[in-house]
Short mmCIF file of N, CA and C and ligand atoms in Angstrom, two decimals:
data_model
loop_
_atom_site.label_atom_id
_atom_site.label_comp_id
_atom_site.label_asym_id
_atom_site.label_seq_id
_atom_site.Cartn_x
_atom_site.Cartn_y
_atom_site.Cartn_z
N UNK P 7 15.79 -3.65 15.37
CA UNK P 7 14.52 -3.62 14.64
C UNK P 7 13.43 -4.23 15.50
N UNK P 8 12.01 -3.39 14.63
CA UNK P 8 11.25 -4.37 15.98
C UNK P 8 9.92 -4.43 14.79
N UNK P 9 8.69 -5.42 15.64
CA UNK P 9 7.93 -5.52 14.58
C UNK P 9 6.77 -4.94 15.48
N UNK P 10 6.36 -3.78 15.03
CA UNK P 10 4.92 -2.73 15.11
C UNK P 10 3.96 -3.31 15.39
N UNK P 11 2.85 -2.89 16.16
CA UNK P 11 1.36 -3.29 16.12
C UNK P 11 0.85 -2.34 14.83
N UNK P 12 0.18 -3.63 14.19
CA UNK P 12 -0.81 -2.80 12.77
C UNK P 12 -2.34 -2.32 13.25
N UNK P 13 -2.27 -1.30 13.15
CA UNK P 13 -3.65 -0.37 13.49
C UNK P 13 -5.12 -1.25 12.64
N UNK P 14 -5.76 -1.51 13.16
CA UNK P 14 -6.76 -1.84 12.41
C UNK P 14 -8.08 -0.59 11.99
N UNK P 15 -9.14 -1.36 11.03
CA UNK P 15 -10.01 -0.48 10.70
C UNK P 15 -10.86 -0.01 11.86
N UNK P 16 -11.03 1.42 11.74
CA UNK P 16 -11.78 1.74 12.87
C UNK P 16 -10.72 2.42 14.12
N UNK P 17 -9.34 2.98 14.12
CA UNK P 17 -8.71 3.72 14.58
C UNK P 17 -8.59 4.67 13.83
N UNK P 18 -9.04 5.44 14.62
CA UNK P 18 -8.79 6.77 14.24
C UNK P 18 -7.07 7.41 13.51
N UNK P 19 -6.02 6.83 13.56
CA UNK P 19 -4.84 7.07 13.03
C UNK P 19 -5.26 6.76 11.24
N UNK P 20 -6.07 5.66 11.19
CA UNK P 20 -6.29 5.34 9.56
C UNK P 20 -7.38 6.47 9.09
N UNK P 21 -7.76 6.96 9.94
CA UNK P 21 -9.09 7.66 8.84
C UNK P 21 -8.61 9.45 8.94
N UNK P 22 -6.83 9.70 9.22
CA UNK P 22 -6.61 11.38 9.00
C UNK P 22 -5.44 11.22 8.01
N UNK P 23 -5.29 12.74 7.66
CA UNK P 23 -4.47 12.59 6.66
C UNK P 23 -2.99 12.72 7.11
N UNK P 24 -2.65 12.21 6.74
CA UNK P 24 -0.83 12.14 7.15
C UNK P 24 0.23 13.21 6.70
N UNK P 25 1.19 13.91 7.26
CA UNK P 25 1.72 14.63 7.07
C UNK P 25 2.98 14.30 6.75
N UNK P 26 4.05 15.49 5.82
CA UNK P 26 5.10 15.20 5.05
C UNK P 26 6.24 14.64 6.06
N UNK P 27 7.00 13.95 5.65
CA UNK P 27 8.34 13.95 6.40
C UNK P 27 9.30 14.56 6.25
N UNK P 28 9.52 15.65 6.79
CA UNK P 28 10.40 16.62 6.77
C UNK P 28 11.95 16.02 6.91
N UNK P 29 12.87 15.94 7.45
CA UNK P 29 14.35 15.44 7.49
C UNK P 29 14.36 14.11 7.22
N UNK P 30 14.25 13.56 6.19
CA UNK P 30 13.99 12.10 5.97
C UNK P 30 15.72 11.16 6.48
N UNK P 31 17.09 12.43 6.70
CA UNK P 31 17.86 11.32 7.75
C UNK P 31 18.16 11.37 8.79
N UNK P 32 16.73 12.20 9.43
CA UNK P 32 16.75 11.62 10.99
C UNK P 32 16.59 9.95 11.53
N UNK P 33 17.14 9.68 12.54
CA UNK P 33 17.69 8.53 13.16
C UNK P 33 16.00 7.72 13.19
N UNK P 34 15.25 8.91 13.79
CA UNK P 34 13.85 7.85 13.90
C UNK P 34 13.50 7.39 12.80
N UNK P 35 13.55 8.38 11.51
CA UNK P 35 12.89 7.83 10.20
C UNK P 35 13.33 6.43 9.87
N UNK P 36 14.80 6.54 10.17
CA UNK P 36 15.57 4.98 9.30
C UNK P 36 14.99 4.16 10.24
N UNK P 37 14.90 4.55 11.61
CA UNK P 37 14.31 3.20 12.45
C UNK P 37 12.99 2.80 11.92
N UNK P 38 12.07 3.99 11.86
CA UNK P 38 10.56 3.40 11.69
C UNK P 38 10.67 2.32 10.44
N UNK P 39 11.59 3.17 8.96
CA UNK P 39 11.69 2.17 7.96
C UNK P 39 11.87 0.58 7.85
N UNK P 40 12.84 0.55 8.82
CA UNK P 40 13.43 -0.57 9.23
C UNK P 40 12.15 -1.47 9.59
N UNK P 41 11.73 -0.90 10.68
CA UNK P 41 10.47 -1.62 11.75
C UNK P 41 9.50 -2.06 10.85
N UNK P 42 9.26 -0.89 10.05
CA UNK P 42 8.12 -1.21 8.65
C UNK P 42 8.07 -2.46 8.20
N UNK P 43 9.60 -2.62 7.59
CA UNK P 43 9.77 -3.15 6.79
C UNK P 43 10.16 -4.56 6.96
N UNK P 44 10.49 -5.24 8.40
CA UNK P 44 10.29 -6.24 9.51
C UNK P 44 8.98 -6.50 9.82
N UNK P 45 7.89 -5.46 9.61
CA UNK P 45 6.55 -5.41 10.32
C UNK P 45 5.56 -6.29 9.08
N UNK P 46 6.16 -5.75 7.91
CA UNK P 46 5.64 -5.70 6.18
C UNK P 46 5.61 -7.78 6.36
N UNK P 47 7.10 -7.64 6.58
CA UNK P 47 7.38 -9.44 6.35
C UNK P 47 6.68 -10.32 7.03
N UNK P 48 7.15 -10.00 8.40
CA UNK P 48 5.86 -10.50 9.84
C UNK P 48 4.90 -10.63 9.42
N UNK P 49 4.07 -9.99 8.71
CA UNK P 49 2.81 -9.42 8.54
C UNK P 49 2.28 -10.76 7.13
N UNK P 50 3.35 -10.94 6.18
CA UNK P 50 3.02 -11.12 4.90
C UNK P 50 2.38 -10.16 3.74
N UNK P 51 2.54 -9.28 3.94
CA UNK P 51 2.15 -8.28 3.63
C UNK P 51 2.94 -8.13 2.35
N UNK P 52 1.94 -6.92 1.20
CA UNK P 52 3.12 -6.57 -0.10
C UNK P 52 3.72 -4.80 0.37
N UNK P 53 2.98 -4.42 1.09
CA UNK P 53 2.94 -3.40 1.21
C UNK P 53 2.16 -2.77 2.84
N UNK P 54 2.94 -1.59 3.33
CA UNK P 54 2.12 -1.10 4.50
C UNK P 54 2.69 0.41 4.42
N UNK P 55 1.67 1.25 5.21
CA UNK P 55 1.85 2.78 5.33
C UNK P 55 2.11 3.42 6.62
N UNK P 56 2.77 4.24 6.71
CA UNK P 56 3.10 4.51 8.39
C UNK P 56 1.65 4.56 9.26
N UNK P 57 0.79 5.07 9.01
CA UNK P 57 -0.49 5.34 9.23
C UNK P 57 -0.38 4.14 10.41
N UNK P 58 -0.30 2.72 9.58
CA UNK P 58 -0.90 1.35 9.80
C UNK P 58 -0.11 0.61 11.20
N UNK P 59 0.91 1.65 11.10
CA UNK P 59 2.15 1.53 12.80
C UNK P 59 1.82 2.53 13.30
N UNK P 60 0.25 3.38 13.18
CA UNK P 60 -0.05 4.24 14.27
C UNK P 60 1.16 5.65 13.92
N UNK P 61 1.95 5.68 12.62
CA UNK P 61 2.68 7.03 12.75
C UNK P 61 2.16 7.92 11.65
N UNK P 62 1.84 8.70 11.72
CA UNK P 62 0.82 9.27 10.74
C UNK P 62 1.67 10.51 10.30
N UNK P 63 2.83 9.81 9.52
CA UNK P 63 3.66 10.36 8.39
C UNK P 63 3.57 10.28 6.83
N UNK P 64 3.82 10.10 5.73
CA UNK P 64 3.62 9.93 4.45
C UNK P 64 4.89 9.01 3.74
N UNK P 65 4.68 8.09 4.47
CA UNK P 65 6.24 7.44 4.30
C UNK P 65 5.10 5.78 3.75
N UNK P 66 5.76 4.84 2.54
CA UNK P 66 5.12 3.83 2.73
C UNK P 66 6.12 2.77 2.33
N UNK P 67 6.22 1.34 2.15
CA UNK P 67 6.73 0.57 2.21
C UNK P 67 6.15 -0.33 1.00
N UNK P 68 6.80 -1.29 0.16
CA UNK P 68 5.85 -2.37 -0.09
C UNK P 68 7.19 -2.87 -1.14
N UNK P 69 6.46 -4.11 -1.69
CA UNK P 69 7.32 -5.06 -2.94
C UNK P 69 6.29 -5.80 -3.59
N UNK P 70 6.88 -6.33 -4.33
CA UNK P 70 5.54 -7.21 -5.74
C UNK P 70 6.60 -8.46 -5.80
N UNK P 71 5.99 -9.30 -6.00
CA UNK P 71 7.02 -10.43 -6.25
C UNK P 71 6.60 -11.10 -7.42
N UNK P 72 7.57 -10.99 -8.07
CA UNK P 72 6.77 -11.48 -9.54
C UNK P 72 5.65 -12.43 -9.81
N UNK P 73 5.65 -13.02 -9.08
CA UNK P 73 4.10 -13.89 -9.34
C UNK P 73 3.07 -13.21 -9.55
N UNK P 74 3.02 -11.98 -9.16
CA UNK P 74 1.60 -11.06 -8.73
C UNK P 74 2.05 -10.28 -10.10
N UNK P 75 3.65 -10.12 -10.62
CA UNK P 75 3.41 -9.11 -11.75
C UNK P 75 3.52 -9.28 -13.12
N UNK P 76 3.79 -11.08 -13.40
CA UNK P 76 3.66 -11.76 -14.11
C UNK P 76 4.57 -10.90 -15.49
N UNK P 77 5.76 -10.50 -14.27
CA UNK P 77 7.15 -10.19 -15.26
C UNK P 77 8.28 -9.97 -14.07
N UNK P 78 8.52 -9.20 -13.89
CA UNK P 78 10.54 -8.57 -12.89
C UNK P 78 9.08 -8.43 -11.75
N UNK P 79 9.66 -9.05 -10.78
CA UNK P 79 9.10 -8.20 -9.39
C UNK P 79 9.92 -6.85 -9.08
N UNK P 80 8.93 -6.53 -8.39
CA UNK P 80 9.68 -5.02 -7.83
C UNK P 80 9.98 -4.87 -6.88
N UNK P 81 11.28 -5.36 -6.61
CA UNK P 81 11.61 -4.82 -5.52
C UNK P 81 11.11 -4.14 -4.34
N UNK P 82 11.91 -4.27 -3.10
CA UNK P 82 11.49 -3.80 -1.68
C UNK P 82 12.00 -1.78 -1.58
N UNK P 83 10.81 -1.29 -1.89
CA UNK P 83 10.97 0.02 -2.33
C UNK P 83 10.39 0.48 -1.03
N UNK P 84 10.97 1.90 -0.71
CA UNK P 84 10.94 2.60 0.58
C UNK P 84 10.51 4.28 -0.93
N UNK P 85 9.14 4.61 0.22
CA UNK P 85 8.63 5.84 -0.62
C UNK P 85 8.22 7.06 0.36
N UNK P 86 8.88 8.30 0.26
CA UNK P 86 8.56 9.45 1.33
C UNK P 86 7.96 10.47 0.64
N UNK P 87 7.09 10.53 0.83
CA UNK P 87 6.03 11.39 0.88
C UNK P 87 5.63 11.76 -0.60
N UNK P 88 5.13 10.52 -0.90
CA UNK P 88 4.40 9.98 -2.35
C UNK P 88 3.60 10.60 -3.23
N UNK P 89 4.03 10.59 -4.85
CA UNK P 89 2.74 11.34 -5.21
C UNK P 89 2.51 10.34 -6.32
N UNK P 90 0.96 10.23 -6.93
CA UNK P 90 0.61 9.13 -7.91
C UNK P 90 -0.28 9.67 -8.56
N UNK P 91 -0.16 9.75 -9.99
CA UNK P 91 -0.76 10.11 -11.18
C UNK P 91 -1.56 9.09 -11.95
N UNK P 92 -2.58 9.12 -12.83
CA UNK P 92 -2.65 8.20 -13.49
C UNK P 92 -1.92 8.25 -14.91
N UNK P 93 -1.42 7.34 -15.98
CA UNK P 93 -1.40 8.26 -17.11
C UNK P 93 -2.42 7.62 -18.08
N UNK P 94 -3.64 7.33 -18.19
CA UNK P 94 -4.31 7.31 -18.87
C UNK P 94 -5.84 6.77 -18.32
N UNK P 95 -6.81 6.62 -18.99
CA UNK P 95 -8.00 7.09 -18.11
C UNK P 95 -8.90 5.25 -17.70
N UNK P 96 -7.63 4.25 -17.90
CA UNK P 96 -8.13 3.35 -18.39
C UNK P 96 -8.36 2.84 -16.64
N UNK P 97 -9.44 1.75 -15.94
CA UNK P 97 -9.46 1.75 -14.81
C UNK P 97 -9.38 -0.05 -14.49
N UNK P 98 -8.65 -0.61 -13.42
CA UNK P 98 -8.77 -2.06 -13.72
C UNK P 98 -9.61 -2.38 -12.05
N UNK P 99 -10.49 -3.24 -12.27
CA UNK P 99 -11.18 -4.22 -11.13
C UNK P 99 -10.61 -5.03 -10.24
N UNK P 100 -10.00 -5.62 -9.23
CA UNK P 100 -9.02 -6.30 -8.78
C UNK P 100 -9.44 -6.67 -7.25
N UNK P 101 -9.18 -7.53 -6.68
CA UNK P 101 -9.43 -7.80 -5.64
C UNK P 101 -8.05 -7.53 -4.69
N UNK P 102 -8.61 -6.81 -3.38
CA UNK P 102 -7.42 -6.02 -2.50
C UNK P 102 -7.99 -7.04 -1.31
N UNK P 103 -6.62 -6.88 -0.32
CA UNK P 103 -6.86 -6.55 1.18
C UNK P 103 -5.75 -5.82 1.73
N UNK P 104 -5.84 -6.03 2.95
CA UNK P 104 -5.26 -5.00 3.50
C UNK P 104 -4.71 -5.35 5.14
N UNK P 105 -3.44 -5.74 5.73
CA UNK P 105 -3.29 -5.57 6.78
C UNK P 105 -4.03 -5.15 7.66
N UNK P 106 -4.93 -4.05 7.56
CA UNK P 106 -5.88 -3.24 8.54
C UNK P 106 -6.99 -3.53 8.56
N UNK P 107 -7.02 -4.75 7.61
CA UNK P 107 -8.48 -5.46 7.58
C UNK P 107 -8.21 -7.10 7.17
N UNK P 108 -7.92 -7.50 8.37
CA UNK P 108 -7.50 -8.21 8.47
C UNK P 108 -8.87 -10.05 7.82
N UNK P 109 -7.93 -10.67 7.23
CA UNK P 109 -9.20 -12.13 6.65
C UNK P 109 -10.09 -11.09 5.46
N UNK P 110 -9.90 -10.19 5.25
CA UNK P 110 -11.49 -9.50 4.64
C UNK P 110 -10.82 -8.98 3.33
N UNK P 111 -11.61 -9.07 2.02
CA UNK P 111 -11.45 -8.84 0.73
C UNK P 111 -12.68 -7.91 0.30
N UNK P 112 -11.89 -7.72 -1.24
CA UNK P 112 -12.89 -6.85 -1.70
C UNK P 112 -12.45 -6.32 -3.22
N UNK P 113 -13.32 -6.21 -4.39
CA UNK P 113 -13.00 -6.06 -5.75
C UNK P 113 -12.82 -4.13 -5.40
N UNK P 114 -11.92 -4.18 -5.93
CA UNK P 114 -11.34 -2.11 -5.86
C UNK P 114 -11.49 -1.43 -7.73
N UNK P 115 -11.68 -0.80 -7.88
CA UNK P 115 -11.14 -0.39 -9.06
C UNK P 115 -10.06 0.47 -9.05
N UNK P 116 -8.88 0.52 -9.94
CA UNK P 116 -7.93 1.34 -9.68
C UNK P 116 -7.16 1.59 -11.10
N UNK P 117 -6.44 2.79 -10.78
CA UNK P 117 -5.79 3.12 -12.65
C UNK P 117 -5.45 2.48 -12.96
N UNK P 118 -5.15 1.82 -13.92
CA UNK P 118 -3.93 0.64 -14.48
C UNK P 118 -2.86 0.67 -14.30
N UNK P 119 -2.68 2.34 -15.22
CA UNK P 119 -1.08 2.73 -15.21
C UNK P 119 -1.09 4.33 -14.32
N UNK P 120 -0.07 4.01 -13.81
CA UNK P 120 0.24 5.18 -12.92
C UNK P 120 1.47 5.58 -13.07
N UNK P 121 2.19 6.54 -12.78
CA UNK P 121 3.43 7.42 -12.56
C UNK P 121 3.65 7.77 -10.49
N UNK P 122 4.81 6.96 -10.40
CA UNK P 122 4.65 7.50 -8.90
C UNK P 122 6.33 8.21 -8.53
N UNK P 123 6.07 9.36 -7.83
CA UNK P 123 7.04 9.61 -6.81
C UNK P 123 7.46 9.95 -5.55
N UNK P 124 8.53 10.14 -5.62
CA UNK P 124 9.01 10.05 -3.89
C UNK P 124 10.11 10.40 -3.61
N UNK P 125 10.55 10.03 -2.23
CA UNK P 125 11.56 9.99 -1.93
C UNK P 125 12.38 8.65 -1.52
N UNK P 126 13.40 8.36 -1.81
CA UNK P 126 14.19 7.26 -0.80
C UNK P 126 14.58 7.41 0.27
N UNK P 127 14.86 6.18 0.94
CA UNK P 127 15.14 6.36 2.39
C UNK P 127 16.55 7.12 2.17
N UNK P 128 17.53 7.23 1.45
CA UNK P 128 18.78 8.23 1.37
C UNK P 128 18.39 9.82 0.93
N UNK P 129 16.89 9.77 0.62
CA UNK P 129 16.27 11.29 0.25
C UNK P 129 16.79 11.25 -1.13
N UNK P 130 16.57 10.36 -2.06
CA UNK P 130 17.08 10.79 -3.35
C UNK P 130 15.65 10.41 -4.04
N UNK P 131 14.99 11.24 -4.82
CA UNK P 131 14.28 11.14 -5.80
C UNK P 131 13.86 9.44 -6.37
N UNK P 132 12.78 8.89 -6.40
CA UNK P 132 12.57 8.22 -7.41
C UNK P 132 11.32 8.66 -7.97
N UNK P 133 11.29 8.06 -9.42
CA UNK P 133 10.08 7.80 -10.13
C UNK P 133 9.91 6.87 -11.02
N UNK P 134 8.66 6.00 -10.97
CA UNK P 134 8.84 5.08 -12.27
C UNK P 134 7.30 5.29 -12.25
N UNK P 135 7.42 4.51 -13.86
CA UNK P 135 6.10 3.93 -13.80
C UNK P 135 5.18 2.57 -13.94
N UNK P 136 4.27 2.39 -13.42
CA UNK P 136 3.87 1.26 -12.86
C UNK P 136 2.32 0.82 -13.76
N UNK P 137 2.15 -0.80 -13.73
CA UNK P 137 0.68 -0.83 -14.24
C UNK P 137 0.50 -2.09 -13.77
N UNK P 138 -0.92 -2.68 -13.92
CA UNK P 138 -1.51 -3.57 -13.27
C UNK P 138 -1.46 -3.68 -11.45
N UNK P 139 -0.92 -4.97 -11.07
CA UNK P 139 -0.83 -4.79 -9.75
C UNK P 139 0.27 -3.95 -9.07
N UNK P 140 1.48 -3.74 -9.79
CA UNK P 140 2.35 -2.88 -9.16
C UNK P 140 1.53 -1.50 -8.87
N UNK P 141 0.82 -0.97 -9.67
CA UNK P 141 0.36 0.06 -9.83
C UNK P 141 -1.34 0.10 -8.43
N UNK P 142 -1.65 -1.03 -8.31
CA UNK P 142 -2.60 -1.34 -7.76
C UNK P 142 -1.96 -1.17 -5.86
N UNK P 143 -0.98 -1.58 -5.89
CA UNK P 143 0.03 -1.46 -4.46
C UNK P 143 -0.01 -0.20 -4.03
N UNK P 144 0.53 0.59 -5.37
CA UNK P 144 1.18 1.69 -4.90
C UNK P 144 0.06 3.06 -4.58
N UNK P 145 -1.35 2.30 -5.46
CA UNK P 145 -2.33 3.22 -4.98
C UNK P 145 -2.80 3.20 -3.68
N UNK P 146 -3.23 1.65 -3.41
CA UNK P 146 -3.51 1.15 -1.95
C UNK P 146 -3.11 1.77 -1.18
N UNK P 147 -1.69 1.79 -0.67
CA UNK P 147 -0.60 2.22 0.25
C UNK P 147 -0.61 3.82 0.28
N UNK P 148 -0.94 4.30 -1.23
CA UNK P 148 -0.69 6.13 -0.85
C UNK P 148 -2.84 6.16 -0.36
N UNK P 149 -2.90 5.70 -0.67
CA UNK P 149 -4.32 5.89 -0.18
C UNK P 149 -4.45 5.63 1.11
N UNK P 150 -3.51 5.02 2.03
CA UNK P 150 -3.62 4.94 3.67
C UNK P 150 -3.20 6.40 3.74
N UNK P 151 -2.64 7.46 3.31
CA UNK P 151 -1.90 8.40 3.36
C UNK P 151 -2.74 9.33 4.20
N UNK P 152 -3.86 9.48 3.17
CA UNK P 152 -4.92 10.36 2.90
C UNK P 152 -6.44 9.55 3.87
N UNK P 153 -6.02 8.79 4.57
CA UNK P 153 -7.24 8.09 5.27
C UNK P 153 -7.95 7.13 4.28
N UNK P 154 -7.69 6.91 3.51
CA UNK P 154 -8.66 6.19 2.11
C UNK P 154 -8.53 4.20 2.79
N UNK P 155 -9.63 3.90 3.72
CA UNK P 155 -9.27 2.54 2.82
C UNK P 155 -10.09 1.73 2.03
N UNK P 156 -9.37 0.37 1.37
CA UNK P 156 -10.21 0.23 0.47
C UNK P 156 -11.73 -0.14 -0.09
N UNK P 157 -12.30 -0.61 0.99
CA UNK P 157 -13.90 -0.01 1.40
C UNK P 157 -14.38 0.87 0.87
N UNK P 158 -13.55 1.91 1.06
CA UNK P 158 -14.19 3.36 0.18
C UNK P 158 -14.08 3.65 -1.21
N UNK P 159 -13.03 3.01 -1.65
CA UNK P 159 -13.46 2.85 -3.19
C UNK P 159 -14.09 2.07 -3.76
N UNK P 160 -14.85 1.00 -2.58
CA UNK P 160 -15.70 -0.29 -3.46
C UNK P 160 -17.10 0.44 -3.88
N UNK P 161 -17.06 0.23 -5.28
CA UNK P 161 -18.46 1.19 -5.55
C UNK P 161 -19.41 -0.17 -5.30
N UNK P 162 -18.78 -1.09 -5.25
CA UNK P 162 -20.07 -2.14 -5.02
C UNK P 162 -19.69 -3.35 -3.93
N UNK P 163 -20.63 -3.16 -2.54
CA UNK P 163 -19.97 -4.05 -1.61
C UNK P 163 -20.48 -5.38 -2.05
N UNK P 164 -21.02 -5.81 -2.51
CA UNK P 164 -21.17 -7.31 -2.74
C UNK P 164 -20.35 -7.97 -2.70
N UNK P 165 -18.91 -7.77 -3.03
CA UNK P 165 -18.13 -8.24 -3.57
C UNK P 165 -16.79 -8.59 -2.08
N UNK P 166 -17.75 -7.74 -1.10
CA UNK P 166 -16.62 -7.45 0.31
C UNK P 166 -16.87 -8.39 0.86
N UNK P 167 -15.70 -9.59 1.75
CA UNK P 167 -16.35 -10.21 2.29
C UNK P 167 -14.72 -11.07 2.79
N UNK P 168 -14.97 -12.00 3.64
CA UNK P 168 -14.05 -12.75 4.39
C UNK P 168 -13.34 -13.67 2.90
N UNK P 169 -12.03 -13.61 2.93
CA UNK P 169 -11.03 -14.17 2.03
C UNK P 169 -10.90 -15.77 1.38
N UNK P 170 -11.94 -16.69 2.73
CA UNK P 170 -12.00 -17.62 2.07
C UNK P 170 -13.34 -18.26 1.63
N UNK P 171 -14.00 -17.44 2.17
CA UNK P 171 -15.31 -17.69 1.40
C UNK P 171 -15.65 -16.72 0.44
N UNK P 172 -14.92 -15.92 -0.42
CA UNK P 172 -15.11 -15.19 -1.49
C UNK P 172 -13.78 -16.12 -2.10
N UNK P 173 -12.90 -16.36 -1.70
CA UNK P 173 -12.49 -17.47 -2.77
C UNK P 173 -12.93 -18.46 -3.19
N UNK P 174 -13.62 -19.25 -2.47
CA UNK P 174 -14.47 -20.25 -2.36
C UNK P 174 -15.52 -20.14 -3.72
N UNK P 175 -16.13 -18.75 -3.43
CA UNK P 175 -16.97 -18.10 -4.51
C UNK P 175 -16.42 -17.98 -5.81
N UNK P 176 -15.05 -16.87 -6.01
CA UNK P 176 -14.62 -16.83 -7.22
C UNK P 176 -13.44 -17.06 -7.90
N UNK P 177 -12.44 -17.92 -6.52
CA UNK P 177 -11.33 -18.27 -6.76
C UNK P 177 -10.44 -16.77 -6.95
N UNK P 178 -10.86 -15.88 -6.35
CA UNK P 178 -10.41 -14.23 -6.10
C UNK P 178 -8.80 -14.70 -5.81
N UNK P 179 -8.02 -14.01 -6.53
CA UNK P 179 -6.90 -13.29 -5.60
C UNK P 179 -6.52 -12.03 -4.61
N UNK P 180 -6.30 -12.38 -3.57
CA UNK P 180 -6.02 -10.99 -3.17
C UNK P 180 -4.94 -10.47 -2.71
N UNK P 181 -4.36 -9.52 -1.79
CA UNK P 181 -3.76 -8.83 -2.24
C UNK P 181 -3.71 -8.13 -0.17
N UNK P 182 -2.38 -8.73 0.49
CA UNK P 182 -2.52 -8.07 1.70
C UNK P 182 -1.45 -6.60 1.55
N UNK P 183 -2.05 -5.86 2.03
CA UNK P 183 -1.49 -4.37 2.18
C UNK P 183 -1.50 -3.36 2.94
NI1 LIG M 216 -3.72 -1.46 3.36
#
């Protein structure tokens, strides 16, 4: 296993859209997972997207640890080539960051509740569904997919700004990804 350089904002690997992973048990896939997921910990991170190791596949990584879900953490979930729904129209405010932006925060809005699926690293189907911050992860992360980061959903930058002087400000939590 090894631990990745994380692409920052402003490479071009984060701002295209990522393509499917076709044979999900080829030898490289389980490696990159692996690396990810060594890279995720290194990192402190809840979550990261291949994009963010420069591989611009649709594969993402992440976990919640119950503190953040203020019930069961969720587990260290491996997701190939992701899809995320909302199921209802309700939208929550939250403060993100992001591995690829590194010290820097920012209030996001995002569905509450979502429906996500995928694949496992054995290629077997999952789906659950998710709300609050689990649900807030799993948008983040498929949104590196598609070039999205979270900058672009801030409808209001005021709120963007270095991690400890916006805590300082509002006692923000955030959220590396
Ligand atoms: Ni991120």
């Amino acid at each position: 296993m090894a631990i990745l350089k994380i692409a920052r904002m402003g490479h071009p690997v984060l701002a295209g859209r990522a393509v499917p992973v076709g044979d999900v048990s080829l030898p490289e896939i389980r490696r990159l997972i692996d690396d990810m997921m060594e890279t995720m910990r290194d990192a402190g991170g809840v979550g990261l997207a291949a994009p963010q190791v420069h591989v611009p596949l649709r594969l993402v990584v992440f976990h919640v640890p119950a503190a953040r879900t203020g019930g069961e953490a969720v587990p260290l979930t491996v997701l190939l080539n992701p899809e995320v729904e909302p199921l209802d129209d309700t939208v929550q405010v939250g403060y993100e960051g992001c591995l690829s932006l590194p010290g820097l925060t920012g209030a996001v809005p995002r569905w509450r509740r979502v429906r996500y699926r995928g694949l496992d690293r054995d290629g077997q189907p999952v789906e659950r569904e998710a709300e609050g911050f689990h649900a807030r992860v799993v948008q983040h992360e498929c949104d590196h997919l598609d070039g999205v980061l979270y900058p672009a959903r801030m409808p209001d930058l005021t709120s963007f700004g270095f991690v400890e002087d916006v805590r300082r400000r509002l006692g923000a939590e955030d959220q590396e990804g």
